[in-house]
Amino acid sequence: MKKTVVTTILFYLFAVGVFAQSRQIKGTITDSGNDAPLPGAVIYVVNAKSIGTTADIDGNYVLNIGEAKSIQLRVSYLGYETQTFTASESQNVYNISLKPEQNVLDEI
């Protein structure tokens, strides 16, 4: 009986510890000029390119970063300036506005 109770308590403590370490960052990626969503914009953790995602058709993204606390994120989209910023441990929602690149070629 004692062994079962101890095992059950340890299981719940372990399960709570595992879920507490998971962190999600979410938000919307838009055009800075007209607030239009940027579907397909890429956001990823710098120095861990296997941790990243793309924005959906409405510009929304959800990035699972595991147990990382303070990390650098990079956001890019074709025709827009790439933006890098540090995500703090206390904030989990980042709405990002990207500026169009100034070096766009004129029509020939």
PDB file of C-alpha atoms in Angstrom, residues 36-82:
ATOM      1  CA  ALA A  36      -2.327  43.433 -42.958  1.00  0.00           C
ATOM      2  CA  PRO A  37      -1.452  39.895 -41.815  1.00  0.00           C
ATOM      3  CA  LEU A  38       1.673  38.302 -43.305  1.00  0.00           C
ATOM      4  CA  PRO A  39       0.742  34.640 -43.916  1.00  0.00           C
ATOM      5  CA  GLY A  40       3.766  32.381 -44.185  1.00  0.00           C
ATOM      6  CA  ALA A  41       6.070  34.721 -42.251  1.00  0.00           C
ATOM      7  CA  VAL A  42       8.785  32.707 -40.516  1.00  0.00           C
ATOM      8  CA  ILE A  43       9.659  33.002 -36.821  1.00  0.00           C
ATOM      9  CA  TYR A  44      12.388  30.919 -35.205  1.00  0.00           C
ATOM     10  CA  VAL A  45      14.797  30.784 -32.284  1.00  0.00           C
ATOM     11  CA  VAL A  46      18.247  32.126 -33.177  1.00  0.00           C
ATOM     12  CA  ASN A  47      20.944  29.424 -32.804  1.00  0.00           C
ATOM     13  CA  ALA A  48      18.266  26.715 -32.736  1.00  0.00           C
ATOM     14  CA  LYS A  49      16.816  26.741 -36.224  1.00  0.00           C
ATOM     15  CA  SER A  50      14.970  23.504 -35.582  1.00  0.00           C
ATOM     16  CA  ILE A  51      12.664  25.492 -33.268  1.00  0.00           C
ATOM     17  CA  GLY A  52      10.479  27.628 -35.476  1.00  0.00           C
ATOM     18  CA  THR A  53       7.156  27.997 -37.221  1.00  0.00           C
ATOM     19  CA  THR A  54       5.294  29.957 -39.890  1.00  0.00           C
ATOM     20  CA  ALA A  55       2.334  32.277 -39.542  1.00  0.00           C
ATOM     21  CA  ASP A  56      -1.077  31.038 -40.673  1.00  0.00           C
ATOM     22  CA  ILE A  57      -3.329  32.819 -43.189  1.00  0.00           C
ATOM     23  CA  ASP A  58      -4.314  35.397 -40.553  1.00  0.00           C
ATOM     24  CA  GLY A  59      -0.692  36.078 -39.550  1.00  0.00           C
ATOM     25  CA  ASN A  60      -1.064  34.163 -36.261  1.00  0.00           C
ATOM     26  CA  TYR A  61       1.716  31.928 -34.962  1.00  0.00           C
ATOM     27  CA  VAL A  62       2.359  29.632 -32.007  1.00  0.00           C
ATOM     28  CA  LEU A  63       5.979  28.768 -31.238  1.00  0.00           C
ATOM     29  CA  ASN A  64       6.763  25.944 -28.790  1.00  0.00           C
ATOM     30  CA  ILE A  65      10.128  26.716 -27.228  1.00  0.00           C
ATOM     31  CA  GLY A  66      10.245  24.086 -24.502  1.00  0.00           C
ATOM     32  CA  GLU A  67      11.969  25.140 -21.314  1.00  0.00           C
ATOM     33  CA  ALA A  68      13.920  28.106 -22.724  1.00  0.00           C
ATOM     34  CA  LYS A  69      13.518  31.257 -20.657  1.00  0.00           C
ATOM     35  CA  SER A  70      15.091  34.294 -22.316  1.00  0.00           C
ATOM     36  CA  ILE A  71      15.765  33.684 -26.009  1.00  0.00           C
ATOM     37  CA  GLN A  72      16.398  35.578 -29.216  1.00  0.00           C
ATOM     38  CA  LEU A  73      13.767  35.283 -31.922  1.00  0.00           C
ATOM     39  CA  ARG A  74      14.088  36.181 -35.596  1.00  0.00           C
ATOM     40  CA  VAL A  75      11.157  37.022 -37.861  1.00  0.00           C
ATOM     41  CA  SER A  76      11.417  37.206 -41.644  1.00  0.00           C
ATOM     42  CA  TYR A  77       9.174  37.545 -44.675  1.00  0.00           C
ATOM     43  CA  LEU A  78      10.036  38.035 -48.332  1.00  0.00           C
ATOM     44  CA  GLY A  79      10.131  41.739 -49.200  1.00  0.00           C
ATOM     45  CA  TYR A  80      10.302  42.823 -45.547  1.00  0.00           C
ATOM     46  CA  GLU A  81      13.156  43.690 -43.188  1.00  0.00           C
ATOM     47  CA  THR A  82      14.169  40.824 -40.916  1.00  0.00           C
TER      48      THR A  82
END
